[in-house]
Each structure stands twice: as structure tokens, then as C-alpha cells.
XYZ file of C-alpha atoms in Angstrom:
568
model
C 0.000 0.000 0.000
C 1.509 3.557 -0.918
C 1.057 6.329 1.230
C -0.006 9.202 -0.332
C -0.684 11.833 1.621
C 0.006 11.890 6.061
C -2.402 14.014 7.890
C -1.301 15.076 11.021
C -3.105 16.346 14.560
C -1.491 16.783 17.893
C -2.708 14.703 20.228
C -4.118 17.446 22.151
C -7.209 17.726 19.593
C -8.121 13.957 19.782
C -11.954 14.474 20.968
C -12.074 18.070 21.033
C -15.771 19.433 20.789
C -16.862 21.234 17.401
C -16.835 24.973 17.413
C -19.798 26.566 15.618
C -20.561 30.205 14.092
C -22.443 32.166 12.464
C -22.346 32.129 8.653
C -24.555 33.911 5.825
C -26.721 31.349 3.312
C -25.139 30.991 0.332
C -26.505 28.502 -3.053
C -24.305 25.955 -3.516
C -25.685 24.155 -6.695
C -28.281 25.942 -8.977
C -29.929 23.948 -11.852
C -32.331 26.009 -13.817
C -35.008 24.373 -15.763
C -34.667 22.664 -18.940
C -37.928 23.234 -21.498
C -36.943 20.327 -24.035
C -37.422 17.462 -21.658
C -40.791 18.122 -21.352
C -41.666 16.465 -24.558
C -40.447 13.168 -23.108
C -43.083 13.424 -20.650
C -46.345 11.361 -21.342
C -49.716 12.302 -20.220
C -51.644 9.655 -17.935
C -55.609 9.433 -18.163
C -57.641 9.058 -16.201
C -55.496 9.160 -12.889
C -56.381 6.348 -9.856
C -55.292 7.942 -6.891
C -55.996 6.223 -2.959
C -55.947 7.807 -0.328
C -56.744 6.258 3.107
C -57.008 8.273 6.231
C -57.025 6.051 9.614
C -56.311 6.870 13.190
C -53.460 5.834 14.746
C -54.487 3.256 17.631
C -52.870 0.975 19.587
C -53.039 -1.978 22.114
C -52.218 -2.732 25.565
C -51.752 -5.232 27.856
C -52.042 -5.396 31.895
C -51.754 -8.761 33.842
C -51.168 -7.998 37.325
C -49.864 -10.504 39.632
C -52.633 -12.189 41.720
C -52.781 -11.430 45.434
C -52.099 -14.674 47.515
C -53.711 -14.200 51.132
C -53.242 -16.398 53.890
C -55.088 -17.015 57.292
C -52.924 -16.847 60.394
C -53.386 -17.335 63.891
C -52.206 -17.141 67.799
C -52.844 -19.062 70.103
C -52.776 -17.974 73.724
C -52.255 -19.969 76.792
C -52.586 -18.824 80.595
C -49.410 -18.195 81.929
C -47.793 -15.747 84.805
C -48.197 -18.218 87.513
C -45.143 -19.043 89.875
C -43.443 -22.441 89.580
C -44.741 -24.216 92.203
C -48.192 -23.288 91.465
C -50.010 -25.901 88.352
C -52.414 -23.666 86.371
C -54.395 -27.146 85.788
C -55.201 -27.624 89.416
C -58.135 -25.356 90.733
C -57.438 -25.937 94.067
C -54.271 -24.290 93.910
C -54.903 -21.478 91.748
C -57.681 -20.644 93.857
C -55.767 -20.878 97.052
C -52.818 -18.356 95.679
C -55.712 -15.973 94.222
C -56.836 -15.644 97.638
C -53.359 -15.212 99.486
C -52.956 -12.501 96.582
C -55.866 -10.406 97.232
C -54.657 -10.004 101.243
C -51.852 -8.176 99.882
C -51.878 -4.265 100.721
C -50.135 -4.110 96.745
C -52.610 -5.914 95.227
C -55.493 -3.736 96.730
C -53.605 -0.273 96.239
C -52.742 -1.243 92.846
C -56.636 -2.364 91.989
C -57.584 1.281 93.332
C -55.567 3.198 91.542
C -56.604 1.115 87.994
C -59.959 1.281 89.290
C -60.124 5.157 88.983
C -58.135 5.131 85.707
C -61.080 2.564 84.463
C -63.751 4.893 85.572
C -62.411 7.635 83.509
C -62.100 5.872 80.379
C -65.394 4.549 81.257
C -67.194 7.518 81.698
C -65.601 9.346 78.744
C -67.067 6.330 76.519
C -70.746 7.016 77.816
C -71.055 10.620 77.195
C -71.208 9.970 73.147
C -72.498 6.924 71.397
C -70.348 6.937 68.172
C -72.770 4.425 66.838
C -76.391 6.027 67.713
C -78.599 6.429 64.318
C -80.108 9.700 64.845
C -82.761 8.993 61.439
C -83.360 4.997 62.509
C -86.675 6.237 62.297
C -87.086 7.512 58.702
C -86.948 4.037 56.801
C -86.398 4.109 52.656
C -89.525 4.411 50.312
C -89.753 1.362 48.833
C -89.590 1.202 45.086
C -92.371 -0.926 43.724
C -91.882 -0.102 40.272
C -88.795 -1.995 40.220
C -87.617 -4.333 37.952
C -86.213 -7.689 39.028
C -82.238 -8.078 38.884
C -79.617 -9.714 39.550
C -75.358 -9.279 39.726
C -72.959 -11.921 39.955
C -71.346 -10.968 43.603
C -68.310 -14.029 43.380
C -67.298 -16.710 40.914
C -65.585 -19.688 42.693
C -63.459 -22.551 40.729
C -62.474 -25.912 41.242
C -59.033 -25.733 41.659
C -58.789 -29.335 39.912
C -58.073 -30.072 36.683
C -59.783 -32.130 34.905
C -62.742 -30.337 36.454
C -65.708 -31.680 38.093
C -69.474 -30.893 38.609
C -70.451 -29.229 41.547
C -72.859 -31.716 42.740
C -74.300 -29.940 45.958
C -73.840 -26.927 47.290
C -74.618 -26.100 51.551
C -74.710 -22.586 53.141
C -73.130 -22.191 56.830
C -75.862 -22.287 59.024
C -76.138 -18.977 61.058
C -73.658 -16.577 59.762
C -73.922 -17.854 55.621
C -70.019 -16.510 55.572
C -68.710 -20.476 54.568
C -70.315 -22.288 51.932
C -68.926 -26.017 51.337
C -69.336 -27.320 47.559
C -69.793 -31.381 46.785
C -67.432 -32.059 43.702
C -67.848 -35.260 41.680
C -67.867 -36.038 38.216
C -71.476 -38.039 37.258
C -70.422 -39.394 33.778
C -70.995 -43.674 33.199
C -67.428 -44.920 34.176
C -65.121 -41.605 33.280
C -61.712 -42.673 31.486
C -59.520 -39.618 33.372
C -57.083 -40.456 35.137
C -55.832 -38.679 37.992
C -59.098 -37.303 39.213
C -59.563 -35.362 42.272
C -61.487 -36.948 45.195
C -61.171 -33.609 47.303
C -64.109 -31.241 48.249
C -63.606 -28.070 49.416
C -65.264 -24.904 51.954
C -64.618 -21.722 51.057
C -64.592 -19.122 53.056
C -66.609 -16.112 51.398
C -64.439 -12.914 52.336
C -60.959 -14.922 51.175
C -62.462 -16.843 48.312
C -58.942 -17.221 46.291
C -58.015 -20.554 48.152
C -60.169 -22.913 50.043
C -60.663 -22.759 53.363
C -60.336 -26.668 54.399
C -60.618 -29.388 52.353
C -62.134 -32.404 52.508
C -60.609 -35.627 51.469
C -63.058 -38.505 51.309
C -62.589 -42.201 50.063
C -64.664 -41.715 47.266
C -65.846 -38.565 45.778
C -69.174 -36.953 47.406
C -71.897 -36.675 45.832
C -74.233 -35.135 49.058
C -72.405 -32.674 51.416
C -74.620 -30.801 54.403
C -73.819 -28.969 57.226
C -75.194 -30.227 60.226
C -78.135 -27.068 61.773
C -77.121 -27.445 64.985
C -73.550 -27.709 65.024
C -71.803 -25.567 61.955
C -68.457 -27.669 62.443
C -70.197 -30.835 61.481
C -70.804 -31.746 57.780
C -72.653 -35.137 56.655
C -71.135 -36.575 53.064
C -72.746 -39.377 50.805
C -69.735 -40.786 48.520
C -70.099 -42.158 45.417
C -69.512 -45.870 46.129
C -72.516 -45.417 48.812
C -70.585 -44.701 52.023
C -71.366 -42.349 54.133
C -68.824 -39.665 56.029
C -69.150 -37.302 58.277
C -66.528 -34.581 59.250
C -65.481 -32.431 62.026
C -63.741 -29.078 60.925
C -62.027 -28.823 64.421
C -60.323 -31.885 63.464
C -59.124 -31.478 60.275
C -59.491 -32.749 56.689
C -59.821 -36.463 57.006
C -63.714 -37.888 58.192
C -63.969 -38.462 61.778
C -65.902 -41.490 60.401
C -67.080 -43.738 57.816
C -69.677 -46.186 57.235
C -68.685 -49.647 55.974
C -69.345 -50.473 52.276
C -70.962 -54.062 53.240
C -73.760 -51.827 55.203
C -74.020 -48.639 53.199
C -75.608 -48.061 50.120
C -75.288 -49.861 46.567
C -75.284 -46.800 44.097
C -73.907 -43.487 44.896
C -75.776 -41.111 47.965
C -77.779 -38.716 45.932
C -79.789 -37.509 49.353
C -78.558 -37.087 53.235
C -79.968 -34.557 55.272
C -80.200 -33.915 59.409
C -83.124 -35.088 61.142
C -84.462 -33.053 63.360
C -83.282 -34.494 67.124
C -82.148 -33.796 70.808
C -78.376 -34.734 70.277
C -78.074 -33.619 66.453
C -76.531 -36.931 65.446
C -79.505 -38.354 63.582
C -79.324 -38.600 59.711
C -81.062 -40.399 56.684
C -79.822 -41.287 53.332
C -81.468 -42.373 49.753
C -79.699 -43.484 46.780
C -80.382 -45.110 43.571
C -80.272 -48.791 44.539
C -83.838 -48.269 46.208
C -83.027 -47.678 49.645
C -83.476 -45.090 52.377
C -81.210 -45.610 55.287
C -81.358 -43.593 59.040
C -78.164 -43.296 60.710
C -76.723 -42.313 63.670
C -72.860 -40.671 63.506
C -71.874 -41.837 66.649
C -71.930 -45.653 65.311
C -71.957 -45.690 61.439
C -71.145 -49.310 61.499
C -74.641 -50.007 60.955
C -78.033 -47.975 59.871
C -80.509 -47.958 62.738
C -83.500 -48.251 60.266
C -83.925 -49.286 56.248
C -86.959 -48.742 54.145
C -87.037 -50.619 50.610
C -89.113 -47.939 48.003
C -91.110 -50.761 46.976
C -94.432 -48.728 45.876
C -96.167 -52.282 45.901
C -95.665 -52.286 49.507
C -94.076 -55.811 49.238
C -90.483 -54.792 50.246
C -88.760 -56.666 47.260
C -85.367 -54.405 46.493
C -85.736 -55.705 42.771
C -89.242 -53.576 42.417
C -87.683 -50.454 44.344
C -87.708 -46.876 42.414
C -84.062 -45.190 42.399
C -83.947 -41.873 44.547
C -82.767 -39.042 43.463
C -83.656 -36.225 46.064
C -84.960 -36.247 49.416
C -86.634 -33.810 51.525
C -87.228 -33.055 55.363
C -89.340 -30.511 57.389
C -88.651 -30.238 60.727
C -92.052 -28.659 61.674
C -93.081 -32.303 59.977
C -90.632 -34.482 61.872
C -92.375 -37.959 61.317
C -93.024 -37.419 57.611
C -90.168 -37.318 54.750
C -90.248 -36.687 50.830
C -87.957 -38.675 48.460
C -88.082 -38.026 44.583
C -87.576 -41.205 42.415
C -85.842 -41.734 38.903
C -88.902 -42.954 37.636
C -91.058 -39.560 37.712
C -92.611 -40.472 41.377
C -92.931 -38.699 44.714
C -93.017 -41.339 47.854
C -94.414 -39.757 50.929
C -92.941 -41.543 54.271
C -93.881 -41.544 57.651
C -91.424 -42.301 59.737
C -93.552 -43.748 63.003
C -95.619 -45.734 61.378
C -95.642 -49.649 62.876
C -93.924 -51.321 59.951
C -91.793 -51.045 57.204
C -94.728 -52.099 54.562
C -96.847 -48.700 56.477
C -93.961 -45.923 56.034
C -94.998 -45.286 52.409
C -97.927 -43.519 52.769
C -98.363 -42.849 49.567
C -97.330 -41.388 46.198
C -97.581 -38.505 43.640
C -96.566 -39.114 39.656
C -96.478 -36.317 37.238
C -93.170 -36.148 35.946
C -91.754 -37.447 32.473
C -88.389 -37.941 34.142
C -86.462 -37.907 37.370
C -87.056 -35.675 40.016
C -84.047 -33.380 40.799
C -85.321 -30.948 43.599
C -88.359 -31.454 45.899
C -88.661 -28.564 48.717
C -91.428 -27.940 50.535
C -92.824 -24.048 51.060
C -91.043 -22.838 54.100
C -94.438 -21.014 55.096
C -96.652 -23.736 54.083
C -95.441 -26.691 54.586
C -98.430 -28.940 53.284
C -97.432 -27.177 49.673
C -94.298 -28.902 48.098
C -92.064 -28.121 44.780
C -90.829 -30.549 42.475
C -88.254 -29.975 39.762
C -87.666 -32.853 36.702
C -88.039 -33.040 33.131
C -89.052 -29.747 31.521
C -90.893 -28.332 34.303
C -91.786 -27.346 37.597
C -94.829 -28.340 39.736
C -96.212 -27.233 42.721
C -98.141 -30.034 44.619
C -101.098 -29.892 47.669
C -100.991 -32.533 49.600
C -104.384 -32.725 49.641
C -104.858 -33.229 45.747
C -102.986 -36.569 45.172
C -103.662 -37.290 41.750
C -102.305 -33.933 40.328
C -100.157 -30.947 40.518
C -101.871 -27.807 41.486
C -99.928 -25.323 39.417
C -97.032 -25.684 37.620
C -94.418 -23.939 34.492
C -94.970 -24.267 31.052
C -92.373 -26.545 29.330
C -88.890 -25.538 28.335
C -86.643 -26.252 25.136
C -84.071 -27.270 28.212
C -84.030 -29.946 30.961
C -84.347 -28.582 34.459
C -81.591 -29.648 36.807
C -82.451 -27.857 40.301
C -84.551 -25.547 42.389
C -85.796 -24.243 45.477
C -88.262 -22.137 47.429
C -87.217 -18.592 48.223
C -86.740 -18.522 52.117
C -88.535 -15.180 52.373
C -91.333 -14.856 49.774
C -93.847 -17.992 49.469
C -95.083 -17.404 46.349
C -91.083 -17.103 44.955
C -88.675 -20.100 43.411
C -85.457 -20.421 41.718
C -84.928 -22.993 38.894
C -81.694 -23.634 36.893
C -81.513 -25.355 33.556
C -79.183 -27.160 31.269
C -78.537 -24.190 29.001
C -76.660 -22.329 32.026
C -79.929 -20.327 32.833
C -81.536 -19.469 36.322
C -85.143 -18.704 36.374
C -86.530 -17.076 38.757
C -89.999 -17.389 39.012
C -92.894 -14.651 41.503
C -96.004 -16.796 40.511
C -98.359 -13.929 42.615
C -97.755 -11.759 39.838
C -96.925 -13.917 36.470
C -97.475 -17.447 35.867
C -96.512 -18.354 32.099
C -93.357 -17.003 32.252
C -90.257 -16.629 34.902
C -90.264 -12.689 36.773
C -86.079 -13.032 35.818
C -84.116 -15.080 33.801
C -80.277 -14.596 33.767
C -77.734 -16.764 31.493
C -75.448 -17.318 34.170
C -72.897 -19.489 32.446
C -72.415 -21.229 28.934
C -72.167 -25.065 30.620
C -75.144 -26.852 31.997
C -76.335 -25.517 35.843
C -76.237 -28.990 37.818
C -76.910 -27.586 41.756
C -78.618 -24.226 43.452
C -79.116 -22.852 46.690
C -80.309 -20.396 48.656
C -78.602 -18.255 51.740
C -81.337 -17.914 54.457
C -81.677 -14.492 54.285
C -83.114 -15.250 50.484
C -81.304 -12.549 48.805
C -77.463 -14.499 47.920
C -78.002 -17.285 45.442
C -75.319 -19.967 44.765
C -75.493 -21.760 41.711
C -73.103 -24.709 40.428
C -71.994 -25.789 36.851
C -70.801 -29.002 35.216
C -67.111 -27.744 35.461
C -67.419 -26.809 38.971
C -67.980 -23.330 38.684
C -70.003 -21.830 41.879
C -71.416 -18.300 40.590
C -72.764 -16.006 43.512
C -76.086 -13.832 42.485
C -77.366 -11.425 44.344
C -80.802 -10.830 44.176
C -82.789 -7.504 43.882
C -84.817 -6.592 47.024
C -88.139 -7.080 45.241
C -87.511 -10.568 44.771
C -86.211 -11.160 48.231
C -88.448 -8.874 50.760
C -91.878 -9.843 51.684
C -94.700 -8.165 50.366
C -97.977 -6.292 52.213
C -100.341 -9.149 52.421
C -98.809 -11.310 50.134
C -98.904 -14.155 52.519
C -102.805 -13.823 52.682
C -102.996 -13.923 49.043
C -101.080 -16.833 48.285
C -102.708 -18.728 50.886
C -105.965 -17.593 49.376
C -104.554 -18.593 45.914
C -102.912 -22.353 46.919
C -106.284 -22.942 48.246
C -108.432 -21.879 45.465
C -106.272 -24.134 42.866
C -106.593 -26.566 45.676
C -110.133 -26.868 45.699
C -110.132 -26.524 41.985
C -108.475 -30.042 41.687
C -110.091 -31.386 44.185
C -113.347 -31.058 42.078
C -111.381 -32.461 38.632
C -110.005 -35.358 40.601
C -114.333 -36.253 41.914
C -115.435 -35.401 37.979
C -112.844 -37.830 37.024
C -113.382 -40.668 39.536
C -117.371 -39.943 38.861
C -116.729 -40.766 35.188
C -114.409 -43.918 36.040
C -117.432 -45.392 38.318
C -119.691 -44.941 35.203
C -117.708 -46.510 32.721
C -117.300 -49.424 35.172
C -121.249 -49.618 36.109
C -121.845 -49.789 32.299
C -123.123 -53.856 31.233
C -120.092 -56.059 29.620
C -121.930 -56.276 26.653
C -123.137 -52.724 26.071
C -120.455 -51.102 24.515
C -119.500 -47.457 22.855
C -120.379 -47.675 19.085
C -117.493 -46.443 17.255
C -118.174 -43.363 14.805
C -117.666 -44.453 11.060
C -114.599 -41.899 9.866
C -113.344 -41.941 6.639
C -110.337 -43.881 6.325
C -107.148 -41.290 4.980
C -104.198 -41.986 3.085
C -100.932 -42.775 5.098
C -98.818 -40.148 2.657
C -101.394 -37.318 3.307
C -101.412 -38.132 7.325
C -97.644 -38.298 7.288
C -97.893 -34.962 4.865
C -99.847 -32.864 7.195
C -97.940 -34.039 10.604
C -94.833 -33.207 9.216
C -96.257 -29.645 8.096
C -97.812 -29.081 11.492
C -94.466 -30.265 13.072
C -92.325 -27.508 10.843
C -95.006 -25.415 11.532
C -94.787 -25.481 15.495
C -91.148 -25.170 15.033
C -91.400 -22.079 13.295
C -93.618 -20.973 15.495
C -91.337 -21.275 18.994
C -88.135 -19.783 17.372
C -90.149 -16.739 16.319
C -91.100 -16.597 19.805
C -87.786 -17.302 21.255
C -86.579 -14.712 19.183
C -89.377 -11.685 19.884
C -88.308 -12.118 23.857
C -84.746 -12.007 23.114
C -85.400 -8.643 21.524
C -87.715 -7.633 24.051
């Protein structure tokens, strides 16, 4: 390489800063315009020109970091005493609390706090920081307004694969805890690795349960016991029964054995009313109805077969599905059958042939809820197929009122605890209806989509205005309620007594009509029989023709009325 040229700098100027000044404008290249290329220019036409005009927008993204709390505790034990002295003995802590108060200290000392005490005591009672000076002025009730509801809390089985909630029990008391059955229902499930736990959560920390409870088999039934809220009753899936004590931990204080429990999973088990709170029945599928005791779960204390024939045979027994207590009733019980039927049992009666005391039929399909009115008793709801009924018990042969049919299968629902003429039911399309029959009857006061996947369990707090609802994938969505739908009414209890009586009676006088025109028909000679009218005889292609019309027809019909409401 030649060198051409050296420049040279003193090292001095190696990353000296640039020195800037003021200089006039001056043109450094002109080039004027040359006519004669214009002719090498061709003309265009027409001209496309786009233009788009947009704003500028843009996207962002948050995910904040989920707040883990955790419960803590202290625990404090008695302590101060001198060695020789055993806080366990009474005797001797009573002996050195006496030598104690003797003591000129001890009574100085409890003077000189005592005036202290008085102060703070007396400065406390000249203001109530608490008084309600306008307790008296109460809120004008809105009448004109229209029933709501707002999803309050979502709770999730922590579990995957996930599981349906199966039942779903309030705290008694306080409502703060709410334990959740989890079980998946499916014929024999292929997942491996599925959960057996259920959980309670506690309401104000709902991000992680608060115990859970780990069974031998998954539950199916879960209750909290009314008068004791540590105590929760369980009905597995294998037909065992469980109960649990919170105090002493997550593992079942005890557990029936499977040669003595039942056959088919515990869809039903619920408290009987009692002096020591340990009494319990069961029903399940395999046709049996068994009263236990917790103390000693080795063995039922009583067993009823649901043999409608009244011959006891377990082969002829209808497969419960729900069961139903009132303690105002405590001799008689409810349990709702596979098969569409309602068995009435009384549990005092001499034998086991006399406890059914009879039945009610009116569903298509099983029965998934039966609750009786928590203001009238006699007046029961049941919940299966595509409808609800409400039943007398004085009109056997019928339902006294009841919903029209729905496009979905009902799964669940209950009386309101407040209102008697108010009941929730959930559906398979992830609906809750809520339905005020004192006001409308052919269609539900509220209906809410609460979730995408089939509702499979619902219940109510006691104060009737928080309503927990569970899915198929174990989702527990808490609704609160709107007051109209959960505060009693002027003189609505007087009307809807007047009004279950009046479609009381009603039936009563179909159900004599119809047994009048039974006793006729049979009274009528053997050989003196209807003459059958001579119709004309149609062709199968034109029957078949006009069903299928009228079926397309009906069709039509019902989506253009499913789709006016949705636009209403």
C-alpha cells in the first residue's frame, strides 16, 4: 500500500468538541429548468389515486400478579403463675388468688386502675359513636322496580380435569362459609388422575379454600349439620357415608362400611331433626333409604325398601334421586324417584310395609329438587323433566300449578326462604329462572344466562337474597338478588294462601269429575259397549304430509317466539 498523503493532529485535539458560528446562506448548486425534456413526458388518463385516512391506535396489555392471602393465627395460653403453682389444678390457683388479694399491693394497685377505668369509662358514655339519629325515617320502597340480579363471586375448582359441583350447603347462622360437593357423574369416566377432594370456602378470602375435605370416594351429598356448623354429613359415590369435624381437620372423623351402606352413589342425606343432632337419613339409587346415627356408622338404625307395591322386594324399588325433610313435619319425609314419582314416608308408622304412605306421579323424568314451602309446609315443589310443579298434599292425583315446558331440561330448584309465592330454577342451558307466581305465571319474573355449561346444583342463603349456583365444570357463581324478589310483600302471605287454596279446591273437584266418570264406565253392562263413529279412512302419505307440516309449523312458530323475547 503507498502512502499518499500523512495528515497530522497533535494529540491534544483527539476528541475536542466542534466549534460553531455564524455564517450567511449561500446557493451551492443551482440547476435552472430545462424546457426540451418536457416532450419526453407522457400524459396519464384518467389518474387512480388512494388515499386512506385512519387513526393511529394501539393496544395494551395489563396482567397484574394475583394477590395470595393467607389465614394466620395465635394461640394464647394462661401463663404468669409461679413455679410451684399448676395452672391445671383449681385448688391451687384458687388458694394463691386468695393469698394474693390479702396483699396491701394488690389492693392499692386495683384502686388506683380502678379510677383510671372509671375515667375511660365515663368518657365512653357521654357519646355513642354508633347512635342512628334517622333509625326512624326508613327508605320508600320502590315498587316499580324491575327484578335483577349481579354476579357478587365466581368460585373454581381448583382441579383439573374439572368436576361438577354436585351440591352446594350454606353455613348455618352466619352464611359466611359455603362447602361445595365435587364429583364427576359421567358412566365410568376414562380420566385419570381425578380429584377426590371437596372443598369450603370461606366467602371474604375466596382465592383458596378454606379446608378441604378428602373422602374415600368422591361426594356426591355434602350438608352442614343445623345445629352444630363444624359438622358436615357426606354421601360418597360408592354409597358410604362420612361425616366430618372441621375442628379436626381434613380427614372424616368417620365412615360407614361399604358391606352396610348403600349400593349406588348417595344422591340424598340430610339432618333429622333431634335432641343430640346426630340423627341422619340417606337415599340413593339402589332403592333404599337408610337412618343413621354418627356416633356408630357401622350399621343404619333403620332401612326402608321404596317398593311402591308395599311388598319390600329391592328388585321392584324406584331409584332416589332427592330427598326432603321438614322439621315442623318431623315424622313425615319426601324422596323423589328416577322414575317420575314422589313417595311420601312416615317415619312412626308400625312397619316397614306402612312408612310409604303414599305417592304422587307427574313427571316425564327424574325428580331433581323437591322442597317444601317454608311457610306452608303442606305445599311442596318438584323440579324434573321440563318443568316445575307445585303439589297440595291434599290433591294426590295432580299438581296444582305448575311452568310451562322448556326447550331445556331442568336440573335444580328451590323455594325462596322469604317470599312464598317465589322459586329459583336452573336449567341445562346455564340459565336461572326465577320465578314470583303472585304476579306472572306463564313465564319466569327473571331469567339470567349465568354461564355457557349446563347448571347442575342451586341454593339459597337464608336471608333469600345471595343465590349460589353450580356448573358441570365446577364453577359456583354467587347472584345477588334484587330486594323485590327477596323482601316480603304487604299481604302477600294472605294472598297466596288464598290462591294455593283456590287451585286446591279446583283439583279437588277435577279429581271427583274424574273418579265420577271412572265409576260410570265401570257400572256400564259387559256387553253394552261405545259404538265407534264411522270416519273416513285417509291416506298414510297425506297423514304423514300434514304431521310433518304441522311439526315444521310449530317449530317455526317457537323460534319466532324465542326470538321476539330475546329482543324484548
Amino acid at each position: 500500500m503507498e502512502i499518499t498523503y500523512t495528515y497530522t493532529r497533535k494529540r491534544s485535539e483527539f476528541g475536542r468538541h466542534c466549534n460553531f458560528t455564524d455564517w450567511p446562506a449561500r446557493v451551492t448548486v443551482d440547476i435552472p429548468p430545462d424546457p426540451s425534456m418536457a416532450d419526453n413526458f407522457i400524459p396519464q388518463d384518467p389518474v387512480n389515486v388512494a388515499i386512506q385516512h385512519s387513526y393511529d391506535m394501539s393496544e395494551h396489555e395489563v396482567n397484574t400478579e394475583r394477590l395470595q392471602a393467607e389465614s394466620r393465627g395465635v394461640n394464647h395460653t394462661e401463663g404468669g403463675w409461679p413455679r410451684d403453682i399448676n395452672p391445671q389444678e383449681q385448688e391451687q390457683t384458687a388458694r394463691f388468688r386468695k393469698k394474693l388479694e390479702k396483699e396491701e399491693n394488690y389492693i392499692n394497685t386495683i384502686m388506683h386502675l380502678g379510677t383510671l377505668m372509671e375515667h375511660c369509662v365515663r368518657q365512653n358514655n357521654t357519646i355513642n359513636i354508633y347512635e342512628e339519629y334517622f333509625g326512624e325515617e326508613e327508605m320508600a320502597e320502590v315498587e316499580d322496580e324491575p327484578p335483577s340480579a349481579k354476579i357478587i363471586n365466581v368460585i373454581r375448582d381448583p382441579n383439573i380435569p374439572k368436576r361438577t359441583a354436585t351440591r352446594i350447603s350454606w353455613q348455618p347462622g352466619t352464611s359466611e362459609k359455603l362447602a361445595v360437593a365435587y364429583c364427576s357423574l359421567e358412566f365410568q369416566p376414562n380420566v385419570e388422575d381425578m380429584s377426590l377432594d371437596s372443598y369450603i370456602w370461606d366467602l371474604v378470602k375466596p382465592n383458596k379454600p378454606e379446608l378441604t375435605l378428602k373422602p374415600s370416594s368422591p361426594l356426591v351429598s355434602l350438608e352442614y349439620n343445623p345445629k352444630d356448623s363444624y359438622v358436615l354429613l357426606g354421601g360418597c359415590y360408592n354409597g358410604q357415608m362420612a361425616y366430618w369435624d372441621t375442628r379436626k381437620g381434613e380427614l372424616p372423623v368417620e365412615v360407614s362400611t361399604v358391606e352396610v351402606s348403600h349400593r349406588d352413589p348417595v344422591y340424598g342425606a340430610i339432618w333429622l331433626q333431634s335432641k343430640t343432632g346426630t340423627d341422619c337419613f340417606s337415599a340413593s339409587t339402589d332403592g333404599q333409604v337408610l337412618w343413621w346415627d354418627i356416633r356408630k356408622l357401622s350399621e343404619p338404625t333403620e332401612t326402608l325398601v321404596l317398593d311402591i307395591t308395599r311388598k319390600g322386594l329391592l328388585e321392584n324399588a324406584l331409584g332416589a334421586v332427592t330427598l326432603e325433610f321438614e322439621p315442623t313435619l318431623p315424622t313425615k319425609f319426601m324422596v323423589g324417584t328416577e322414575q317420575g314419582v314422589v313417595i311420601v314416608g312416615n317415619r312412626k308408622a308400625k312397619s316397614p310395609l306402612e312408612k310409604i304412605a303414599g305417592t304422587y306421579s307427574g313427571h316425564l323424568g327424574p325428580i331433581y329438587a323437591l322442597s317444601r314451602n317454608p311457610l306452608y309446609p303442606k305445599i311442596f315443589l318438584t323440579v324434573g323433566d321440563w318443568t316445575a310443579r307445585i303439589w297440595s298434599e291434599e290433591a294426590k292425583e295432580s299438581s296444582i300449578m305448575w311452568t310451562k315446558y322448556h326447550l331445556s331440561y331442568l336440573t335444580d330448584g328451590c323455594w325462596s326462604t322469604v317470599r312464598p309465592a317465589v322459586f329459583f330454577t336452573t336449567r341445562s342451558d346455564g340459565t336461572l329462572d326465577v320465578w314470583d307466581f303472585l304476579f306472572k305465571q306463564n313465564d319466569p319474573s327473571l331469567s339470567l344466562k349465568v354461564c355457557n355449561e349446563p347448571l347442575s346444583s342451586l341454593r339459597l342463603q337464608d336471608t333469600g337474597r345471595v343465590v349460589a349456583c353450580g356448573s358441570k365444570v365446577g364453577t359456583v357463581t354467587l347472584l345477588e338478588i334484587s330486594s323485590g324478589l327477596c323482601t316480603l310483600q304487604r299481604n302477600e302471605k294472605n294472598v297466596v294462601n288464598a290462591m294455593f287454596e283456590r287451585e286446591t279446591k279446583r283439583e279437588k273437584i277435577l279429581e271427583a269429575r274424574h273418579r265420577e266418570m271412572r265409576l260410570k264406565e265401570r257400572g256400564k253392562p259387559e256387553g253394552q259397549e261405545a259404538v265407534p263413529e264411522k270416519t273416513a279412512v285417509e291416506d298414510p302419505r297425506e297423514v304423514l304430509e300434514r304431521v310433518r307440516k304441522e311439526f315444521f309449523e310449530e317449530i317455526e312458530a317457537e323460534m319466532r317466539r324465542k326470538t321476539r323475547a330475546e329482543t324484548q
